[in-house]
mmCIF file with all atom_site columns, C-alpha atoms in Angstrom:
data_model
loop_
_atom_site.group_PDB
_atom_site.id
_atom_site.type_symbol
_atom_site.label_atom_id
_atom_site.label_alt_id
_atom_site.label_comp_id
_atom_site.label_asym_id
_atom_site.label_entity_id
_atom_site.label_seq_id
_atom_site.pdbx_PDB_ins_code
_atom_site.Cartn_x
_atom_site.Cartn_y
_atom_site.Cartn_z
_atom_site.occupancy
_atom_site.B_iso_or_equiv
_atom_site.pdbx_formal_charge
_atom_site.auth_seq_id
_atom_site.auth_comp_id
_atom_site.auth_asym_id
_atom_site.auth_atom_id
_atom_site.pdbx_PDB_model_num
ATOM 1   C CA . VAL A 1 1   ? 108.874 76.234 52.998  1.00 70.00 ? 1   VAL A CA 1
ATOM 2   C CA . ALA A 1 2   ? 108.569 74.130 56.145  1.00 73.00 ? 2   ALA A CA 1
ATOM 3   C CA . GLU A 1 3   ? 105.879 74.913 58.657  1.00 73.00 ? 3   GLU A CA 1
ATOM 4   C CA . PRO A 1 4   ? 107.313 76.268 61.914  1.00 72.00 ? 4   PRO A CA 1
ATOM 5   C CA . GLU A 1 5   ? 107.233 73.845 64.846  1.00 77.00 ? 5   GLU A CA 1
ATOM 6   C CA . PRO A 1 6   ? 104.139 74.600 66.980  1.00 79.00 ? 6   PRO A CA 1
ATOM 7   C CA . ALA A 1 7   ? 104.778 76.053 70.430  1.00 86.00 ? 7   ALA A CA 1
ATOM 8   C CA . ARG A 1 8   ? 104.846 73.501 73.237  1.00 91.00 ? 8   ARG A CA 1
ATOM 9   C CA . PRO A 1 9   ? 104.340 73.808 76.989  1.00 95.00 ? 9   PRO A CA 1
ATOM 10  C CA . VAL A 1 10  ? 107.497 74.668 78.917  1.00 95.00 ? 10  VAL A CA 1
ATOM 11  C CA . ILE A 1 11  ? 107.966 73.756 82.585  1.00 97.00 ? 11  ILE A CA 1
ATOM 12  C CA . SER A 1 12  ? 109.874 76.531 84.351  1.00 96.00 ? 12  SER A CA 1
ATOM 13  C CA . PHE A 1 13  ? 110.273 74.492 87.525  1.00 94.00 ? 13  PHE A CA 1
ATOM 14  C CA . ILE A 1 14  ? 108.710 71.887 89.786  1.00 97.00 ? 14  ILE A CA 1
ATOM 15  C CA . MET A 1 15  ? 109.274 72.033 93.521  1.00 97.00 ? 15  MET A CA 1
ATOM 16  C CA . ALA A 1 16  ? 108.078 70.428 96.744  1.00 97.00 ? 16  ALA A CA 1
ATOM 17  C CA . SER A 1 17  ? 107.174 72.299 99.924  1.00 97.00 ? 17  SER A CA 1
ATOM 18  C CA . ARG A 1 18  ? 109.187 69.618 101.785 1.00 95.00 ? 18  ARG A CA 1
ATOM 19  C CA . ASP A 1 19  ? 111.845 67.486 100.154 1.00 94.00 ? 19  ASP A CA 1
ATOM 20  C CA . THR A 1 20  ? 112.141 65.214 103.205 1.00 94.00 ? 20  THR A CA 1
ATOM 21  C CA . VAL A 1 21  ? 109.102 63.940 105.146 1.00 95.00 ? 21  VAL A CA 1
ATOM 22  C CA . PHE A 1 22  ? 108.283 61.332 107.776 1.00 92.00 ? 22  PHE A CA 1
ATOM 23  C CA . GLU A 1 23  ? 105.990 58.385 106.973 1.00 87.00 ? 23  GLU A CA 1
ATOM 24  C CA . THR A 1 24  ? 102.814 60.122 108.132 1.00 81.00 ? 24  THR A CA 1
ATOM 25  C CA . GLN A 1 25  ? 103.445 63.508 106.526 1.00 91.00 ? 25  GLN A CA 1
ATOM 26  C CA . SER A 1 26  ? 102.647 65.137 103.205 1.00 95.00 ? 26  SER A CA 1
ATOM 27  C CA . SER A 1 27  ? 104.279 67.628 100.871 1.00 97.00 ? 27  SER A CA 1
ATOM 28  C CA . GLU A 1 28  ? 102.699 70.010 98.403  1.00 97.00 ? 28  GLU A CA 1
ATOM 29  C CA . VAL A 1 29  ? 104.262 69.870 94.946  1.00 98.00 ? 29  VAL A CA 1
ATOM 30  C CA . PHE A 1 30  ? 104.033 72.901 92.650  1.00 97.00 ? 30  PHE A CA 1
ATOM 31  C CA . CYS A 1 31  ? 104.590 73.125 88.890  1.00 97.00 ? 31  CYS A CA 1
ATOM 32  C CA . VAL A 1 32  ? 105.171 76.425 87.134  1.00 97.00 ? 32  VAL A CA 1
ATOM 33  C CA . ALA A 1 33  ? 104.605 76.048 83.383  1.00 97.00 ? 33  ALA A CA 1
ATOM 34  C CA . ARG A 1 34  ? 103.874 78.385 80.508  1.00 95.00 ? 34  ARG A CA 1
ATOM 35  C CA . HIS A 1 35  ? 102.930 78.271 76.850  1.00 92.00 ? 35  HIS A CA 1
ATOM 36  C CA . GLU A 1 36  ? 104.316 80.731 74.310  1.00 89.00 ? 36  GLU A CA 1
ATOM 37  C CA . ASP A 1 37  ? 100.874 81.085 72.710  1.00 88.00 ? 37  ASP A CA 1
ATOM 38  C CA . ASP A 1 38  ? 99.095  81.312 76.089  1.00 88.00 ? 38  ASP A CA 1
ATOM 39  C CA . ALA A 1 39  ? 97.237  78.096 75.239  1.00 90.00 ? 39  ALA A CA 1
ATOM 40  C CA . PRO A 1 40  ? 95.361  76.463 78.114  1.00 93.00 ? 40  PRO A CA 1
ATOM 41  C CA . LEU A 1 41  ? 97.411  73.800 79.901  1.00 96.00 ? 41  LEU A CA 1
ATOM 42  C CA . SER A 1 42  ? 96.361  70.602 81.620  1.00 96.00 ? 42  SER A CA 1
ATOM 43  C CA . TYR A 1 43  ? 98.386  68.839 84.323  1.00 97.00 ? 43  TYR A CA 1
ATOM 44  C CA . SER A 1 44  ? 98.642  65.096 84.871  1.00 97.00 ? 44  SER A CA 1
ATOM 45  C CA . TRP A 1 45  ? 100.338 64.010 88.124  1.00 98.00 ? 45  TRP A CA 1
ATOM 46  C CA . SER A 1 46  ? 101.823 60.626 89.016  1.00 97.00 ? 46  SER A CA 1
ATOM 47  C CA . SER A 1 47  ? 104.126 59.119 91.631  1.00 97.00 ? 47  SER A CA 1
ATOM 48  C CA . ASP A 1 48  ? 105.977 55.870 92.170  1.00 96.00 ? 48  ASP A CA 1
ATOM 49  C CA . GLY A 1 49  ? 104.586 55.506 95.710  1.00 95.00 ? 49  GLY A CA 1
ATOM 50  C CA . GLY A 1 50  ? 102.370 57.257 98.223  1.00 96.00 ? 50  GLY A CA 1
ATOM 51  C CA . THR A 1 51  ? 99.080  58.950 97.360  1.00 96.00 ? 51  THR A CA 1
ATOM 52  C CA . LEU A 1 52  ? 98.503  62.039 95.219  1.00 96.00 ? 52  LEU A CA 1
ATOM 53  C CA . LEU A 1 53  ? 95.710  64.556 95.522  1.00 97.00 ? 53  LEU A CA 1
ATOM 54  C CA . PRO A 1 54  ? 96.075  66.642 92.320  1.00 96.00 ? 54  PRO A CA 1
ATOM 55  C CA . ALA A 1 55  ? 94.728  70.194 91.987  1.00 94.00 ? 55  ALA A CA 1
ATOM 56  C CA . ASP A 1 56  ? 95.663  71.520 88.539  1.00 94.00 ? 56  ASP A CA 1
ATOM 57  C CA . ASP A 1 57  ? 99.189  73.018 88.742  1.00 96.00 ? 57  ASP A CA 1
ATOM 58  C CA . SER A 1 58  ? 99.853  71.586 92.233  1.00 97.00 ? 58  SER A CA 1
ATOM 59  C CA . ALA A 1 59  ? 99.292  68.345 94.085  1.00 97.00 ? 59  ALA A CA 1
ATOM 60  C CA . ILE A 1 60  ? 99.459  67.180 97.668  1.00 97.00 ? 60  ILE A CA 1
ATOM 61  C CA . TRP A 1 61  ? 101.550 64.032 98.030  1.00 98.00 ? 61  TRP A CA 1
ATOM 62  C CA . PHE A 1 62  ? 100.979 61.799 101.063 1.00 97.00 ? 62  PHE A CA 1
ATOM 63  C CA . ALA A 1 63  ? 104.031 59.724 101.957 1.00 96.00 ? 63  ALA A CA 1
ATOM 64  C CA . PRO A 1 64  ? 103.853 55.927 102.044 1.00 95.00 ? 64  PRO A CA 1
ATOM 65  C CA . LYS A 1 65  ? 104.826 54.010 105.183 1.00 90.00 ? 65  LYS A CA 1
ATOM 66  C CA . GLU A 1 66  ? 108.058 52.728 103.617 1.00 93.00 ? 66  GLU A CA 1
ATOM 67  C CA . PRO A 1 67  ? 111.172 54.947 103.838 1.00 94.00 ? 67  PRO A CA 1
ATOM 68  C CA . GLY A 1 68  ? 112.939 55.724 100.570 1.00 96.00 ? 68  GLY A CA 1
ATOM 69  C CA . ASP A 1 69  ? 113.120 58.182 97.690  1.00 97.00 ? 69  ASP A CA 1
ATOM 70  C CA . TYR A 1 70  ? 109.937 58.747 95.687  1.00 98.00 ? 70  TYR A CA 1
ATOM 71  C CA . ALA A 1 71  ? 109.517 60.564 92.377  1.00 98.00 ? 71  ALA A CA 1
ATOM 72  C CA . ILE A 1 72  ? 106.482 62.786 91.881  1.00 98.00 ? 72  ILE A CA 1
ATOM 73  C CA . ALA A 1 73  ? 106.046 63.611 88.189  1.00 98.00 ? 73  ALA A CA 1
ATOM 74  C CA . VAL A 1 74  ? 103.888 65.994 86.214  1.00 98.00 ? 74  VAL A CA 1
ATOM 75  C CA . GLU A 1 75  ? 103.077 66.048 82.515  1.00 97.00 ? 75  GLU A CA 1
ATOM 76  C CA . VAL A 1 76  ? 101.867 69.405 81.214  1.00 97.00 ? 76  VAL A CA 1
ATOM 77  C CA . SER A 1 77  ? 99.866  69.246 77.972  1.00 96.00 ? 77  SER A CA 1
ATOM 78  C CA . ASP A 1 78  ? 98.236  71.714 75.589  1.00 94.00 ? 78  ASP A CA 1
ATOM 79  C CA . ASP A 1 79  ? 95.148  70.987 73.465  1.00 91.00 ? 79  ASP A CA 1
ATOM 80  C CA . ALA A 1 80  ? 97.278  70.525 70.315  1.00 89.00 ? 80  ALA A CA 1
ATOM 81  C CA . GLY A 1 81  ? 99.084  67.440 71.656  1.00 90.00 ? 81  GLY A CA 1
ATOM 82  C CA . GLY A 1 82  ? 102.245 69.214 72.830  1.00 93.00 ? 82  GLY A CA 1
ATOM 83  C CA . SER A 1 83  ? 103.559 68.260 76.262  1.00 96.00 ? 83  SER A CA 1
ATOM 84  C CA . ALA A 1 84  ? 106.452 68.605 78.690  1.00 97.00 ? 84  ALA A CA 1
ATOM 85  C CA . SER A 1 85  ? 107.231 66.599 81.792  1.00 97.00 ? 85  SER A CA 1
ATOM 86  C CA . ASP A 1 86  ? 109.419 66.893 84.862  1.00 98.00 ? 86  ASP A CA 1
ATOM 87  C CA . SER A 1 87  ? 109.650 65.359 88.331  1.00 97.00 ? 87  SER A CA 1
ATOM 88  C CA . VAL A 1 88  ? 110.873 66.022 91.834  1.00 98.00 ? 88  VAL A CA 1
ATOM 89  C CA . THR A 1 89  ? 112.175 63.505 94.370  1.00 98.00 ? 89  THR A CA 1
ATOM 90  C CA . ILE A 1 90  ? 110.971 63.454 97.975  1.00 98.00 ? 90  ILE A CA 1
ATOM 91  C CA . THR A 1 91  ? 112.723 61.377 100.625 1.00 97.00 ? 91  THR A CA 1
ATOM 92  C CA . VAL A 1 92  ? 110.648 59.550 103.236 1.00 96.00 ? 92  VAL A CA 1
ATOM 93  C CA . THR A 1 93  ? 112.445 58.848 106.520 1.00 93.00 ? 93  THR A CA 1
ATOM 94  C CA . ARG A 1 94  ? 111.310 56.764 109.465 1.00 90.00 ? 94  ARG A CA 1
ATOM 95  C CA . ASN A 1 95  ? 109.906 58.619 112.457 1.00 90.00 ? 95  ASN A CA 1
ATOM 96  C CA . GLU A 1 96  ? 111.642 57.211 115.539 1.00 91.00 ? 96  GLU A CA 1
ATOM 97  C CA . PRO A 1 97  ? 109.616 56.834 118.758 1.00 94.00 ? 97  PRO A CA 1
ATOM 98  C CA . PRO A 1 98  ? 110.486 59.061 121.711 1.00 97.00 ? 98  PRO A CA 1
ATOM 99  C CA . ILE A 1 99  ? 113.327 58.000 124.007 1.00 97.00 ? 99  ILE A CA 1
ATOM 100 C CA . VAL A 1 100 ? 112.319 57.331 127.617 1.00 97.00 ? 100 VAL A CA 1
ATOM 101 C CA . THR A 1 101 ? 115.375 57.682 129.867 1.00 97.00 ? 101 THR A CA 1
ATOM 102 C CA . ALA A 1 102 ? 113.615 57.013 133.170 1.00 97.00 ? 102 ALA A CA 1
ATOM 103 C CA . VAL A 1 103 ? 110.240 56.497 134.825 1.00 97.00 ? 103 VAL A CA 1
ATOM 104 C CA . THR A 1 104 ? 110.443 57.045 138.576 1.00 97.00 ? 104 THR A CA 1
ATOM 105 C CA . ALA A 1 105 ? 108.184 57.054 141.641 1.00 97.00 ? 105 ALA A CA 1
ATOM 106 C CA . GLU A 1 106 ? 108.998 59.248 144.622 1.00 97.00 ? 106 GLU A CA 1
ATOM 107 C CA . PRO A 1 107 ? 108.664 57.664 147.082 1.00 97.00 ? 107 PRO A CA 1
ATOM 108 C CA . SER A 1 108 ? 108.640 54.145 145.628 1.00 94.00 ? 108 SER A CA 1
ATOM 109 C CA . LEU A 1 109 ? 107.445 52.547 148.901 1.00 95.00 ? 109 LEU A CA 1
ATOM 110 C CA . LEU A 1 110 ? 104.019 53.634 150.220 1.00 95.00 ? 110 LEU A CA 1
ATOM 111 C CA . LEU A 1 111 ? 101.442 52.741 152.815 1.00 95.00 ? 111 LEU A CA 1
ATOM 112 C CA . PRO A 1 112 ? 97.879  52.118 151.561 1.00 95.00 ? 112 PRO A CA 1
ATOM 113 C CA . GLY A 1 113 ? 96.212  55.438 150.645 1.00 95.00 ? 113 GLY A CA 1
ATOM 114 C CA . GLU A 1 114 ? 99.484  57.394 150.418 1.00 96.00 ? 114 GLU A CA 1
ATOM 115 C CA . SER A 1 115 ? 100.574 59.173 147.239 1.00 97.00 ? 115 SER A CA 1
ATOM 116 C CA . ALA A 1 116 ? 103.706 59.181 145.103 1.00 97.00 ? 116 ALA A CA 1
ATOM 117 C CA . THR A 1 117 ? 104.839 61.578 142.412 1.00 98.00 ? 117 THR A CA 1
ATOM 118 C CA . LEU A 1 118 ? 105.540 59.720 139.180 1.00 98.00 ? 118 LEU A CA 1
ATOM 119 C CA . PHE A 1 119 ? 107.884 61.266 136.634 1.00 98.00 ? 119 PHE A CA 1
ATOM 120 C CA . CYS A 1 120 ? 108.712 60.259 133.070 1.00 98.00 ? 120 CYS A CA 1
ATOM 121 C CA . ASP A 1 121 ? 111.936 61.655 131.607 1.00 97.00 ? 121 ASP A CA 1
ATOM 122 C CA . ALA A 1 122 ? 111.540 61.476 127.806 1.00 98.00 ? 122 ALA A CA 1
ATOM 123 C CA . HIS A 1 123 ? 112.558 63.333 124.654 1.00 97.00 ? 123 HIS A CA 1
ATOM 124 C CA . ASP A 1 124 ? 112.137 62.990 120.901 1.00 96.00 ? 124 ASP A CA 1
ATOM 125 C CA . LEU A 1 125 ? 115.269 62.703 118.748 1.00 92.00 ? 125 LEU A CA 1
ATOM 126 C CA . GLU A 1 126 ? 113.615 64.582 115.865 1.00 91.00 ? 126 GLU A CA 1
ATOM 127 C CA . GLY A 1 127 ? 112.443 67.350 118.203 1.00 92.00 ? 127 GLY A CA 1
ATOM 128 C CA . HIS A 1 128 ? 108.713 66.607 117.858 1.00 92.00 ? 128 HIS A CA 1
ATOM 129 C CA . PRO A 1 129 ? 106.441 67.631 120.734 1.00 95.00 ? 129 PRO A CA 1
ATOM 130 C CA . ILE A 1 130 ? 105.497 64.632 122.866 1.00 97.00 ? 130 ILE A CA 1
ATOM 131 C CA . SER A 1 131 ? 102.457 63.731 124.950 1.00 97.00 ? 131 SER A CA 1
ATOM 132 C CA . TYR A 1 132 ? 102.101 61.442 127.965 1.00 98.00 ? 132 TYR A CA 1
ATOM 133 C CA . GLU A 1 133 ? 99.290  59.008 128.743 1.00 98.00 ? 133 GLU A CA 1
ATOM 134 C CA . TRP A 1 134 ? 99.350  57.368 132.180 1.00 98.00 ? 134 TRP A CA 1
ATOM 135 C CA . ALA A 1 135 ? 97.392  54.237 133.212 1.00 97.00 ? 135 ALA A CA 1
ATOM 136 C CA . ALA A 1 136 ? 97.205  52.136 136.370 1.00 95.00 ? 136 ALA A CA 1
ATOM 137 C CA . SER A 1 137 ? 95.219  48.962 137.028 1.00 90.00 ? 137 SER A CA 1
ATOM 138 C CA . SER A 1 138 ? 94.911  49.918 140.699 1.00 94.00 ? 138 SER A CA 1
ATOM 139 C CA . GLY A 1 139 ? 95.063  53.108 142.719 1.00 95.00 ? 139 GLY A CA 1
ATOM 140 C CA . THR A 1 140 ? 94.160  56.480 141.252 1.00 96.00 ? 140 THR A CA 1
ATOM 141 C CA . LEU A 1 141 ? 96.050  58.872 138.997 1.00 97.00 ? 141 LEU A CA 1
ATOM 142 C CA . SER A 1 142 ? 95.733  62.641 138.915 1.00 97.00 ? 142 SER A CA 1
ATOM 143 C CA . GLY A 1 143 ? 97.447  65.227 136.757 1.00 97.00 ? 143 GLY A CA 1
ATOM 144 C CA . SER A 1 144 ? 98.836  65.045 133.257 1.00 97.00 ? 144 SER A CA 1
ATOM 145 C CA . GLY A 1 145 ? 102.068 65.521 131.353 1.00 97.00 ? 145 GLY A CA 1
ATOM 146 C CA . PRO A 1 146 ? 105.474 64.160 132.369 1.00 98.00 ? 146 PRO A CA 1
ATOM 147 C CA . SER A 1 147 ? 104.646 64.211 136.118 1.00 98.00 ? 147 SER A CA 1
ATOM 148 C CA . VAL A 1 148 ? 101.487 62.858 137.773 1.00 98.00 ? 148 VAL A CA 1
ATOM 149 C CA . THR A 1 149 ? 100.358 61.805 141.250 1.00 98.00 ? 149 THR A CA 1
ATOM 150 C CA . TRP A 1 150 ? 99.428  58.195 141.982 1.00 98.00 ? 150 TRP A CA 1
ATOM 151 C CA . THR A 1 151 ? 97.474  57.365 145.130 1.00 97.00 ? 151 THR A CA 1
ATOM 152 C CA . ALA A 1 152 ? 97.951  53.804 146.369 1.00 96.00 ? 152 ALA A CA 1
ATOM 153 C CA . PRO A 1 153 ? 94.968  51.478 146.770 1.00 96.00 ? 153 PRO A CA 1
ATOM 154 C CA . ASN A 1 154 ? 94.091  49.884 150.116 1.00 94.00 ? 154 ASN A CA 1
ATOM 155 C CA . ARG A 1 155 ? 95.811  46.692 148.990 1.00 92.00 ? 155 ARG A CA 1
ATOM 156 C CA . ALA A 1 156 ? 99.428  45.814 149.737 1.00 93.00 ? 156 ALA A CA 1
ATOM 157 C CA . GLY A 1 157 ? 101.732 44.462 147.041 1.00 94.00 ? 157 GLY A CA 1
ATOM 158 C CA . GLN A 1 158 ? 103.533 45.493 143.893 1.00 95.00 ? 158 GLN A CA 1
ATOM 159 C CA . HIS A 1 159 ? 101.591 47.888 141.702 1.00 95.00 ? 159 HIS A CA 1
ATOM 160 C CA . TYR A 1 160 ? 102.494 48.914 138.162 1.00 95.00 ? 160 TYR A CA 1
ATOM 161 C CA . VAL A 1 161 ? 101.816 52.250 136.535 1.00 97.00 ? 161 VAL A CA 1
ATOM 162 C CA . VAL A 1 162 ? 102.306 52.518 132.777 1.00 97.00 ? 162 VAL A CA 1
ATOM 163 C CA . VAL A 1 163 ? 103.125 55.600 130.727 1.00 98.00 ? 163 VAL A CA 1
ATOM 164 C CA . ARG A 1 164 ? 102.796 55.838 126.952 1.00 97.00 ? 164 ARG A CA 1
ATOM 165 C CA . VAL A 1 165 ? 104.884 58.595 125.357 1.00 98.00 ? 165 VAL A CA 1
ATOM 166 C CA . THR A 1 166 ? 103.781 59.599 121.846 1.00 96.00 ? 166 THR A CA 1
ATOM 167 C CA . ASP A 1 167 ? 105.281 62.125 119.428 1.00 95.00 ? 167 ASP A CA 1
ATOM 168 C CA . GLU A 1 168 ? 103.114 64.378 117.253 1.00 91.00 ? 168 GLU A CA 1
ATOM 169 C CA . LEU A 1 169 ? 103.435 61.969 114.308 1.00 88.00 ? 169 LEU A CA 1
ATOM 170 C CA . GLY A 1 170 ? 102.170 58.967 116.291 1.00 88.00 ? 170 GLY A CA 1
ATOM 171 C CA . ALA A 1 171 ? 105.395 57.094 117.166 1.00 91.00 ? 171 ALA A CA 1
ATOM 172 C CA . THR A 1 172 ? 104.979 55.567 120.634 1.00 95.00 ? 172 THR A CA 1
ATOM 173 C CA . ARG A 1 173 ? 107.080 54.098 123.420 1.00 96.00 ? 173 ARG A CA 1
ATOM 174 C CA . VAL A 1 174 ? 105.606 52.462 126.567 1.00 97.00 ? 174 VAL A CA 1
ATOM 175 C CA . ARG A 1 175 ? 107.359 52.063 129.931 1.00 97.00 ? 175 ARG A CA 1
ATOM 176 C CA . ASN A 1 176 ? 106.226 51.250 133.477 1.00 96.00 ? 176 ASN A CA 1
ATOM 177 C CA . VAL A 1 177 ? 107.218 51.942 137.054 1.00 96.00 ? 177 VAL A CA 1
ATOM 178 C CA . THR A 1 178 ? 106.710 49.644 140.041 1.00 94.00 ? 178 THR A CA 1
ATOM 179 C CA . VAL A 1 179 ? 105.454 51.032 143.354 1.00 95.00 ? 179 VAL A CA 1
ATOM 180 C CA . LEU A 1 180 ? 105.489 48.840 146.469 1.00 95.00 ? 180 LEU A CA 1
ATOM 181 C CA . VAL A 1 181 ? 102.569 49.287 148.865 1.00 94.00 ? 181 VAL A CA 1
#
């Protein structure tokens, strides 16, 4: 009489909290496995790119900087040498920088010491929240966000004010506006 085949681990499913991520994001990957004999199971995680932070029956996968499809695999083993494996694919897409449609100064011609309202019209194609960082080598800036006030210095000439628009994942676009004093 042949010995019955010993019970092996069975993976019910493996899933990712996000199946598409941007380069700077992560996804948690979960494995649901069982053993007919309720034997203790161990989990071994691997991926063909990115970085894994394993935690038993789940792992956090940090996307690499290169877009593409990446397989995250798990091997579930029991203490008798039985195992099962499965994988899930996560797609990494490029995070595009915000689009700046216009940077304007109103008025764009000032006397020394006068002020202009600067406005940056920008949006993010992926719908990420964006932030604005304004800088000027001369004059003074006040305010924050898409509209700020620039006060001209006591020096005539062309003056440049720069705005950096950044989405929540770090993609940046820089534009400037010229104000004539």
